[in-house]
Coordinates of C-alpha atoms in Angstrom, one line a residue:
Chain A
M1 CA 0.0 0.0 0.0
E2 CA 2.8 2.3 0.9
K3 CA 4.2 2.2 -2.6
L4 CA 0.8 3.1 -4.2
F5 CA 0.7 6.4 -2.5
N6 CA 4.3 7.2 -3.2
V7 CA 4.6 10.7 -4.6
S8 CA 7.6 11.5 -6.7
S9 CA 8.6 13.8 -9.6
S10 CA 8.6 12.6 -13.2
P11 CA 9.6 10.5 -15.1
H12 CA 7.4 7.9 -13.7
V13 CA 9.1 4.8 -15.0
R14 CA 7.8 1.5 -13.8
D15 CA 10.1 -1.5 -14.2
H16 CA 10.6 -4.7 -12.3
S17 CA 14.2 -5.1 -13.2
T18 CA 16.7 -4.6 -10.3
T19 CA 20.4 -4.5 -10.1
Q20 CA 20.2 -8.0 -8.7
S21 CA 18.1 -9.4 -11.6
L22 CA 20.3 -7.8 -14.2
M23 CA 23.5 -9.2 -12.6
L24 CA 21.9 -12.6 -12.3
D25 CA 21.2 -12.5 -16.1
V26 CA 24.8 -11.6 -16.8
I27 CA 26.0 -14.4 -14.5
I28 CA 23.7 -16.9 -16.4
A29 CA 25.0 -15.6 -19.7
M30 CA 28.6 -16.4 -18.6
I31 CA 27.8 -19.9 -17.6
P32 CA 28.2 -21.6 -21.0
A33 CA 31.6 -20.0 -21.5
S34 CA 32.6 -21.0 -17.9
I35 CA 31.5 -24.6 -18.3
Y36 CA 33.3 -24.9 -21.6
G37 CA 36.5 -23.4 -20.1
V38 CA 36.4 -25.8 -17.2
W39 CA 35.6 -28.8 -19.4
Q40 CA 38.5 -27.9 -21.7
F41 CA 41.1 -26.8 -19.3
G42 CA 40.3 -28.9 -16.2
L43 CA 40.0 -28.4 -12.5
N44 CA 42.4 -25.5 -12.1
A45 CA 40.1 -23.4 -14.3
L46 CA 37.3 -24.2 -11.9
L47 CA 39.4 -23.4 -8.9
V48 CA 40.4 -20.0 -10.5
L49 CA 36.8 -19.2 -11.1
I50 CA 35.7 -19.9 -7.6
A51 CA 38.7 -18.3 -5.9
T52 CA 38.3 -15.1 -7.9
V53 CA 34.6 -14.7 -7.2
V54 CA 35.2 -15.4 -3.5
A55 CA 38.0 -12.9 -3.4
C56 CA 35.8 -10.2 -5.0
V57 CA 32.8 -10.8 -2.8
V58 CA 34.9 -11.1 0.4
S59 CA 36.9 -7.9 -0.4
E60 CA 33.7 -6.0 -1.2
Y61 CA 32.1 -7.2 2.1
A62 CA 35.3 -6.4 4.1
Y63 CA 35.7 -2.9 2.6
E64 CA 32.1 -2.0 3.2
R65 CA 32.1 -3.4 6.7
F66 CA 35.3 -1.6 7.6
M67 CA 34.2 1.7 6.1
N68 CA 30.7 1.5 7.7
K69 CA 28.9 1.5 4.4
P70 CA 25.8 -0.5 3.5
I71 CA 26.8 -4.0 2.5
T72 CA 26.0 -4.5 -1.2
I73 CA 27.3 -8.0 -1.9
A74 CA 23.8 -9.3 -2.5
D75 CA 23.4 -7.3 -5.7
G76 CA 25.7 -9.7 -7.5
S77 CA 28.0 -7.1 -9.1
A78 CA 31.0 -8.4 -7.2
V79 CA 30.2 -11.9 -8.5
V80 CA 30.0 -10.6 -12.1
T81 CA 33.4 -8.7 -11.7
G82 CA 34.9 -11.9 -10.3
M83 CA 33.6 -14.1 -13.0
I84 CA 34.7 -11.7 -15.8
L85 CA 38.2 -11.4 -14.2
A86 CA 38.5 -15.2 -13.8
L87 CA 37.4 -15.8 -17.4
N88 CA 40.2 -13.5 -18.5
M89 CA 42.9 -15.6 -16.8
P90 CA 45.1 -18.2 -18.4
P91 CA 43.9 -21.6 -17.2
Q92 CA 47.2 -22.7 -15.5
I93 CA 47.7 -19.5 -13.5
P94 CA 48.5 -19.9 -9.8
V95 CA 45.3 -19.2 -7.9
W96 CA 46.7 -16.3 -5.8
V97 CA 47.2 -14.2 -8.9
P98 CA 43.5 -13.7 -9.8
M99 CA 42.7 -13.4 -6.1
V100 CA 45.1 -10.4 -5.9
G101 CA 43.4 -9.1 -9.0
G102 CA 40.0 -9.5 -7.5
V103 CA 41.0 -7.5 -4.4
F104 CA 42.5 -4.8 -6.7
A105 CA 39.3 -4.7 -8.9
I106 CA 36.9 -4.3 -6.0
V107 CA 38.9 -2.1 -3.5
V108 CA 41.0 0.1 -5.8
V109 CA 39.0 0.5 -9.0
K110 CA 35.4 0.1 -7.7
Q111 CA 35.1 1.0 -4.0
L112 CA 37.7 3.8 -3.7
Y113 CA 35.7 5.7 -6.4
G114 CA 32.4 5.2 -4.6
G115 CA 31.2 1.7 -5.3
L116 CA 28.9 0.3 -8.0
G117 CA 28.0 3.0 -10.6
Q118 CA 30.9 5.3 -9.7
N119 CA 33.9 3.4 -11.1
F120 CA 35.4 5.1 -14.2
M121 CA 36.7 2.0 -15.8
N122 CA 35.6 -1.6 -15.8
P123 CA 37.0 -3.1 -12.6
A124 CA 37.6 -6.6 -13.9
L125 CA 39.6 -5.3 -16.9
A126 CA 41.5 -2.7 -14.9
A127 CA 42.5 -5.6 -12.6
R128 CA 43.5 -7.7 -15.6
C129 CA 45.7 -5.0 -17.0
F130 CA 47.2 -4.5 -13.5
L131 CA 48.0 -8.2 -13.4
L132 CA 49.3 -8.2 -17.0
I133 CA 51.8 -5.5 -16.1
S134 CA 52.7 -6.9 -12.8
F135 CA 53.1 -10.6 -13.6
A136 CA 53.8 -10.6 -17.3
G137 CA 55.4 -14.0 -17.3
L138 CA 52.6 -15.8 -15.5
M139 CA 49.8 -14.0 -17.4
N140 CA 51.2 -14.7 -20.8
D141 CA 51.9 -18.4 -20.2
F142 CA 49.5 -20.5 -22.2
S143 CA 52.0 -23.3 -22.8
S144 CA 50.5 -25.8 -20.4
A145 CA 47.0 -24.9 -21.2
S146 CA 46.3 -28.0 -23.0
L147 CA 44.7 -30.5 -20.7
G148 CA 43.5 -33.4 -22.8
F149 CA 44.4 -31.9 -26.1
D150 CA 48.0 -32.5 -27.1
S151 CA 47.7 -30.5 -30.2
L152 CA 46.7 -27.3 -28.3
S153 CA 49.9 -26.4 -26.6
G154 CA 51.9 -23.6 -27.9
A155 CA 51.2 -20.1 -29.0
T156 CA 47.7 -18.6 -28.9
P157 CA 46.0 -18.2 -32.3
L158 CA 46.5 -14.5 -32.3
A159 CA 50.3 -14.9 -31.8
T160 CA 50.3 -17.4 -34.6
L161 CA 48.3 -15.0 -36.9
R162 CA 50.7 -12.3 -36.0
A163 CA 53.6 -14.4 -37.0
G164 CA 52.0 -15.0 -40.3
G165 CA 50.8 -18.6 -39.6
E166 CA 47.5 -20.3 -40.4
V167 CA 44.8 -21.0 -37.9
D168 CA 41.9 -23.4 -38.3
L169 CA 38.7 -21.3 -38.3
A170 CA 36.5 -24.2 -37.2
S171 CA 38.5 -25.0 -34.0
L172 CA 38.5 -21.2 -33.3
I173 CA 34.7 -21.2 -33.3
I174 CA 34.3 -24.3 -31.2
G175 CA 37.1 -23.3 -28.9
R176 CA 39.7 -26.0 -29.2
I177 CA 42.5 -23.5 -28.8
P178 CA 44.8 -22.2 -26.1
G179 CA 43.7 -18.9 -24.5
T180 CA 42.2 -17.6 -21.4
I181 CA 39.5 -19.6 -19.6
G182 CA 36.5 -17.8 -21.0
E183 CA 37.5 -16.4 -24.3
V184 CA 38.2 -19.6 -26.3
S185 CA 34.7 -20.8 -27.4
V186 CA 32.9 -18.4 -29.8
I187 CA 29.8 -20.6 -29.7
A188 CA 29.5 -20.5 -25.9
L189 CA 30.1 -16.8 -25.8
L190 CA 27.5 -16.1 -28.5
I191 CA 24.9 -18.2 -26.6
G192 CA 25.5 -16.0 -23.6
G193 CA 25.5 -12.8 -25.7
I194 CA 22.2 -13.7 -27.4
Y195 CA 20.7 -14.6 -24.0
M196 CA 21.5 -11.2 -22.7
I197 CA 20.1 -9.5 -25.8
V198 CA 16.9 -11.5 -25.7
R199 CA 16.5 -10.7 -21.9
K200 CA 17.1 -7.1 -22.8
V201 CA 20.1 -6.9 -20.5
I202 CA 22.1 -5.3 -23.2
T203 CA 21.3 -3.9 -26.6
P204 CA 23.3 -5.2 -29.6
V205 CA 24.5 -1.8 -30.6
I206 CA 27.9 -1.8 -28.9
P207 CA 28.9 -5.4 -29.7
L208 CA 27.9 -5.0 -33.4
C209 CA 29.6 -1.6 -33.9
Y210 CA 32.7 -2.9 -32.1
I211 CA 33.1 -6.2 -33.9
G212 CA 32.0 -4.6 -37.2
T213 CA 34.6 -1.8 -37.0
T214 CA 37.3 -4.2 -36.0
A215 CA 36.4 -6.5 -38.9
V216 CA 36.5 -3.7 -41.4
F217 CA 39.7 -2.3 -40.0
L218 CA 41.5 -5.6 -40.0
F219 CA 40.1 -6.4 -43.5
I220 CA 41.5 -3.2 -45.0
F221 CA 44.8 -3.1 -43.2
G222 CA 45.3 -6.9 -43.0
G223 CA 45.5 -7.3 -46.8
F224 CA 41.9 -7.8 -47.9
D225 CA 41.9 -11.4 -46.7
V226 CA 38.4 -12.7 -45.6
N227 CA 39.7 -15.8 -43.9
Y228 CA 42.3 -13.8 -41.9
T229 CA 39.7 -11.3 -40.8
L230 CA 37.3 -14.0 -39.6
C231 CA 40.1 -15.7 -37.7
E232 CA 41.1 -12.4 -36.1
I233 CA 37.5 -11.8 -34.9
C234 CA 37.0 -15.3 -33.5
A235 CA 40.5 -15.5 -31.9
G236 CA 41.4 -13.7 -28.7
G237 CA 39.1 -11.8 -26.4
L238 CA 37.2 -9.8 -29.0
I239 CA 33.8 -11.6 -28.8
F240 CA 34.0 -11.9 -25.0
G241 CA 35.0 -8.3 -24.6
A242 CA 32.4 -7.0 -27.0
F243 CA 29.4 -8.7 -25.4
F244 CA 30.4 -8.9 -21.7
M245 CA 32.9 -6.1 -21.0
A246 CA 32.3 -3.2 -23.4
T247 CA 28.6 -3.3 -22.5
D248 CA 29.1 -2.7 -18.8
Y249 CA 26.4 -0.2 -17.8
V250 CA 28.7 1.9 -15.7
T251 CA 31.5 2.4 -18.1
S252 CA 29.6 2.6 -21.5
P253 CA 27.7 5.6 -22.9
L254 CA 24.0 6.0 -22.1
T255 CA 23.0 7.6 -25.4
Q256 CA 22.3 5.6 -28.5
K257 CA 24.5 7.7 -30.7
G258 CA 27.2 7.6 -28.1
Q259 CA 27.1 3.8 -28.1
V260 CA 27.7 3.8 -31.8
V261 CA 30.6 6.2 -31.5
Y262 CA 32.0 4.1 -28.5
G263 CA 31.7 0.9 -30.5
I264 CA 33.5 2.4 -33.5
V265 CA 36.3 3.9 -31.4
L266 CA 36.7 0.5 -29.6
G267 CA 37.0 -1.3 -32.9
L268 CA 39.6 1.2 -34.3
M269 CA 41.7 0.9 -31.2
T270 CA 41.6 -2.9 -31.1
G271 CA 42.6 -3.0 -34.7
I272 CA 45.5 -0.6 -34.2
F273 CA 46.7 -2.4 -31.1
R274 CA 46.4 -5.8 -32.7
L275 CA 48.2 -4.8 -35.9
W276 CA 50.9 -2.5 -34.7
G277 CA 51.0 -2.9 -30.9
A278 CA 53.6 -4.7 -28.9
S279 CA 51.3 -7.5 -28.0
P280 CA 49.1 -9.5 -30.4
E281 CA 46.0 -8.8 -28.2
G282 CA 44.6 -5.4 -27.6
V283 CA 41.0 -5.8 -26.4
S284 CA 41.5 -5.1 -22.7
Y285 CA 43.6 -2.0 -23.3
A286 CA 41.1 -0.8 -25.9
I287 CA 38.2 -1.2 -23.6
I288 CA 39.7 0.5 -20.6
L289 CA 41.0 3.4 -22.7
C290 CA 37.6 3.9 -24.2
N291 CA 36.0 3.7 -20.7
L292 CA 38.0 6.9 -20.1
F293 CA 36.5 8.6 -23.2
V294 CA 32.9 7.8 -22.2
P295 CA 32.2 11.1 -20.4
L296 CA 33.5 13.0 -23.5
I297 CA 31.4 10.9 -25.8
E298 CA 28.3 11.3 -23.7
R299 CA 28.8 15.1 -23.5
A300 CA 29.1 15.3 -27.3
T301 CA 26.1 13.1 -28.0
L302 CA 23.7 14.4 -25.4
P303 CA 20.2 14.7 -27.0
K304 CA 18.5 18.0 -26.8
A305 CA 15.6 18.3 -24.4
F306 CA 12.2 18.7 -26.0
G307 CA 11.6 22.3 -26.9
K308 CA 15.2 23.5 -26.5
G309 CA 17.7 24.6 -29.0
G310 CA 15.3 25.5 -31.8
T311 CA 15.8 28.6 -33.9
K312 CA 13.4 31.6 -33.7
K313 CA 11.4 32.4 -36.7
Chain B
M1 CA 61.6 25.3 20.2
N2 CA 63.6 28.3 18.8
K3 CA 62.8 29.8 15.5
Y4 CA 65.6 27.8 13.7
M5 CA 64.4 24.4 14.9
E6 CA 60.9 25.5 14.1
R7 CA 61.9 25.9 10.5
I8 CA 63.2 22.3 10.4
Y9 CA 60.2 20.9 12.1
N10 CA 58.0 22.9 9.7
G11 CA 59.8 21.4 6.7
I12 CA 59.7 17.8 7.9
W13 CA 56.2 17.6 9.5
K14 CA 54.0 20.6 9.3
E15 CA 54.5 21.6 5.7
N16 CA 56.2 18.5 4.3
P17 CA 56.6 19.4 0.6
I18 CA 55.4 16.0 -0.7
F19 CA 52.7 14.7 1.7
V20 CA 51.3 18.1 2.8
Q21 CA 52.1 20.7 0.1
M22 CA 52.0 18.2 -2.7
I23 CA 54.7 20.0 -4.7
G24 CA 57.7 18.8 -6.6
L25 CA 55.8 15.6 -7.6
C26 CA 57.4 15.1 -10.9
P27 CA 60.8 14.0 -9.6
T28 CA 59.0 12.3 -6.7
L29 CA 57.0 10.0 -9.0
A30 CA 59.7 9.5 -11.6
V31 CA 62.9 8.6 -9.7
T32 CA 61.6 6.7 -6.6
T33 CA 61.9 3.3 -8.2
S34 CA 64.2 2.3 -5.4
A35 CA 65.2 3.7 -2.0
I36 CA 68.7 4.6 -3.0
N37 CA 67.4 6.7 -5.9
G38 CA 65.2 8.5 -3.3
V39 CA 68.3 9.2 -1.2
G40 CA 70.3 10.5 -4.1
M41 CA 67.5 12.7 -5.4
G42 CA 66.6 14.0 -2.0
L43 CA 70.1 14.9 -0.9
S44 CA 71.0 16.6 -4.2
T45 CA 67.8 18.6 -4.1
T46 CA 68.5 19.5 -0.4
V47 CA 72.0 20.8 -1.3
V48 CA 70.6 23.0 -4.1
L49 CA 67.8 24.1 -1.9
V50 CA 69.9 25.2 1.0
L51 CA 72.5 27.0 -1.1
A52 CA 69.9 28.7 -3.3
N53 CA 67.9 29.8 -0.3
I54 CA 71.1 31.4 1.4
L55 CA 72.1 33.2 -1.8
I56 CA 68.7 34.5 -2.7
A57 CA 68.1 35.6 0.9
A58 CA 71.4 37.4 0.9
L59 CA 70.6 39.1 -2.4
R60 CA 66.9 39.8 -1.7
K61 CA 67.4 43.5 -1.2
I62 CA 69.4 43.9 -4.4
I63 CA 67.2 41.9 -6.7
P64 CA 64.6 44.2 -8.3
D65 CA 61.1 42.9 -7.8
S66 CA 60.2 42.9 -11.5
V67 CA 63.0 40.5 -12.5
R68 CA 63.0 38.4 -9.3
L69 CA 61.9 35.1 -11.1
P70 CA 64.7 35.2 -13.7
A71 CA 67.2 36.1 -11.0
E72 CA 66.1 33.2 -8.8
I73 CA 66.2 30.8 -11.6
V74 CA 69.8 31.9 -12.5
V75 CA 70.9 31.3 -8.9
V76 CA 69.2 27.9 -8.8
A77 CA 70.5 26.8 -12.1
S78 CA 74.1 27.7 -11.1
F79 CA 73.9 25.5 -8.1
V80 CA 72.2 22.7 -10.0
T81 CA 75.0 22.7 -12.5
I82 CA 77.6 22.4 -9.8
V83 CA 75.7 19.5 -8.2
D84 CA 75.3 17.9 -11.6
M85 CA 79.0 18.0 -12.3
L86 CA 79.9 16.8 -8.8
M87 CA 77.6 13.9 -9.1
E88 CA 78.8 12.9 -12.5
G89 CA 82.4 13.0 -11.1
F90 CA 81.9 11.2 -7.8
T91 CA 78.8 9.1 -8.0
P92 CA 78.5 8.0 -11.6
D93 CA 76.1 5.1 -10.9
L94 CA 73.6 7.3 -9.1
Y95 CA 74.1 9.9 -11.7
E96 CA 73.3 7.4 -14.4
S97 CA 70.1 6.1 -12.7
L98 CA 68.7 9.6 -11.9
G99 CA 69.5 10.8 -15.5
I100 CA 67.6 13.8 -16.7
Y101 CA 66.1 14.5 -13.3
I102 CA 69.3 16.0 -12.0
P103 CA 69.3 18.9 -14.4
L104 CA 65.6 19.2 -13.9
I105 CA 66.1 20.1 -10.3
V106 CA 66.3 23.7 -11.7
V107 CA 62.6 23.6 -12.3
N108 CA 61.6 21.7 -9.2
C109 CA 58.8 23.8 -7.7
I110 CA 59.9 23.2 -4.1
I111 CA 63.1 25.2 -4.7
L112 CA 61.5 28.1 -6.6
G113 CA 58.6 27.9 -4.2
R114 CA 60.8 28.3 -1.1
A115 CA 62.8 31.1 -2.8
E116 CA 59.6 33.0 -3.6
A117 CA 57.7 32.2 -0.4
Y118 CA 60.5 32.3 2.2
A119 CA 64.0 33.3 1.1
M120 CA 62.8 36.6 -0.5
K121 CA 61.3 37.7 2.8
N122 CA 63.7 36.4 5.5
N123 CA 67.4 36.6 6.3
A124 CA 70.0 34.2 5.1
V125 CA 70.4 32.1 8.3
L126 CA 66.7 31.5 8.7
S127 CA 66.4 30.7 5.0
A128 CA 69.2 28.2 5.3
F129 CA 67.3 26.4 8.1
D130 CA 64.2 26.5 6.0
G131 CA 66.1 24.9 3.2
I132 CA 67.4 22.2 5.5
G133 CA 64.0 21.5 6.9
M134 CA 62.3 21.3 3.5
G135 CA 65.2 19.3 2.1
I136 CA 65.0 16.7 4.9
G137 CA 61.3 16.5 4.5
F138 CA 61.6 16.0 0.8
T139 CA 64.3 13.4 1.3
I140 CA 62.4 11.4 3.9
A141 CA 59.3 11.4 1.7
L142 CA 61.4 10.2 -1.3
I143 CA 63.1 7.5 0.8
L144 CA 59.7 6.3 2.1
I145 CA 58.1 6.1 -1.3
G146 CA 61.2 4.5 -2.8
A147 CA 61.5 2.0 -0.1
F148 CA 57.8 0.9 -0.4
R149 CA 58.0 0.7 -4.1
E150 CA 61.3 -1.3 -4.0
L151 CA 59.9 -3.6 -1.4
I152 CA 56.7 -4.5 -3.2
G153 CA 58.0 -4.2 -6.7
A154 CA 61.3 -6.0 -6.3
G155 CA 61.2 -7.5 -2.8
M156 CA 64.2 -5.5 -1.7
I157 CA 65.1 -2.3 0.3
F158 CA 68.4 -0.6 -0.5
G159 CA 69.2 -3.5 -2.7
V160 CA 69.0 -6.0 0.2
Q161 CA 66.6 -8.9 -0.2
I162 CA 63.8 -8.5 2.4
M163 CA 61.0 -10.7 1.1
P164 CA 61.4 -14.5 1.1
A165 CA 62.6 -16.0 -2.1
S166 CA 59.1 -17.4 -2.9
Y167 CA 57.7 -13.8 -3.1
V168 CA 56.8 -12.9 -6.7
P169 CA 57.5 -9.1 -7.2
V170 CA 54.5 -7.0 -8.2
S171 CA 56.5 -5.2 -10.9
I172 CA 53.8 -2.6 -11.5
F173 CA 55.1 -0.9 -8.4
I174 CA 58.4 0.0 -9.8
L175 CA 56.7 1.3 -13.0
A176 CA 54.9 4.6 -13.2
P177 CA 51.5 3.6 -11.9
G178 CA 53.0 2.2 -8.7
A179 CA 54.4 5.6 -7.7
F180 CA 50.8 7.0 -7.7
F181 CA 49.5 4.1 -5.6
I182 CA 52.2 4.5 -3.0
L183 CA 52.0 8.3 -2.8
A184 CA 48.3 8.1 -2.5
I185 CA 48.4 5.4 0.2
L186 CA 51.1 7.2 2.3
T187 CA 49.3 10.5 2.0
A188 CA 46.1 8.8 3.1
V189 CA 47.8 7.2 6.1
Q190 CA 49.3 10.7 7.0
N191 CA 45.7 12.1 6.9
K192 CA 44.2 9.2 8.8
L193 CA 46.7 9.3 11.6
K194 CA 46.1 13.0 11.9
M195 CA 49.8 13.7 11.9
P196 CA 50.6 17.3 13.0
S197 CA 50.7 18.8 9.5
A198 CA 49.3 22.2 8.5
T199 CA 46.2 20.7 7.0
N200 CA 45.4 18.4 9.9
G201 CA 46.3 20.8 12.8
S202 CA 43.2 22.5 13.9
V203 CA 40.7 19.7 13.2
K204 CA 41.6 17.9 16.3
K205 CA 40.3 20.6 18.5
K206 CA 36.8 20.7 17.1
K207 CA 34.2 18.2 16.1
K208 CA 33.9 17.2 12.5
A209 CA 31.9 19.7 10.5
G210 CA 29.0 18.6 8.3
G211 CA 28.9 15.2 6.6
C212 CA 32.5 15.3 5.6
S213 CA 35.0 13.4 7.7
G214 CA 38.0 15.0 5.9
D215 CA 40.6 17.0 7.6
C216 CA 41.0 19.9 5.2
L217 CA 41.1 23.4 6.5
S218 CA 39.7 24.6 3.3
C219 CA 36.7 22.3 3.5
A220 CA 33.4 24.1 2.9
G221 CA 32.0 22.4 6.1
H222 CA 34.8 23.7 8.1
D223 CA 34.3 27.3 6.9
A224 CA 30.6 27.0 7.5
A225 CA 31.2 25.8 11.1
K226 CA 33.6 28.6 11.6
A227 CA 30.9 31.1 10.5
E228 CA 28.5 29.8 13.0

């Protein structure tokens, strides 16, 4: 009854979705990729997943408890951060590395800036880049990531492509390749991405603009080779990043036009990093850099309020 | 405490150039990759600071007001050149690792700041003590930052292995981002412990104003409370 008589100013939007339900949908969407990663890479992958999520949730609880803030672990955002971070880890990584990353993601990137909704860059990705810089050797070691598949050891497909080698497109799509836990299987990721679009958790604008621009860029500058372009798109973290990380509500533009611009800038940066950067992969750096551009993009694409900005006759 | 010791206390605690005044951050962030670099940078800056303060204070009545900045810079630059040559001659390793930041002491805003704010208005002896205080404060801050960065980023302090062999160094801490993390954490600790700095001083006496739990004198809540 109390809610019925609630008086508030406009806009009077009624919606049943909550932070919790949205986060739950994102978690469900990541389950196919997680299951595939654990099935392919074995128990250490599962351990990494669990440990990272626990580290994120515990550090969020501890920080909020210590700082006398309301405890928000029930909204699931720490779980999502933990899962994304874990899926970005090489499968054979020692468990303490992603746990350090989880604490960094929650405490430094998210909570110090004011908690959910205030962080200026994606916490999971910022933590991944922190770990990449800190523990370069451990984070780039995919050599033993081949449980059960002898043929899989060795360089990641992107490194092979960079070196001018050939990669089998079919195994890229299924995911029989070395890589991080969550990024390998395009099919599993697309199932999750389509689930989120159907459930209206995300709109397809950012992923499509992002992947499309990357494809065009790599097609033009990679020598007009269709097979190469398709391999580049399916390899590495592009699909995972486009659907799960670039679409983070907090760090992506609100406006439709802004989302298009954001997707295109992301695609250009990823293409540039992949073709001419020091490392064969550039998705994480592209996304956190573009996170920083978001306020600018939003300011430039802010729609005019109804009745404002017209010319006098 | 006499007025000379007060200058030194002021430089180390009350108006520490790094943790309280937040000036001279460029060399602070750039060279503190290890504790020994912090010592080298801190001491060379201290020498320049003391000598420049003395000379500028001695010349303060001769220097015309309209050209005081160029005059101060010339004095500072002369001393920096001397220090630069001495370091190249006697401590070549340190000179090598500090690199461009030795000549850049000329534009360190602590030195020009002290010349402008203190040496131009006070006599040479007081200015010398002011330079010593600020220099020691700067050196302590650099050593602290350098030691923490070296400890976390390489497992060592002053080149001595501190961490157990199984410790994996977090190498981001000896790269640029680590300097910001450590500086921020140490400043936060300084604030949290309410050390007797200029920005923390008066807050202890009164209750916290408004919703802010900060310690800044310039806080709007503080001014509002004062107005009441």
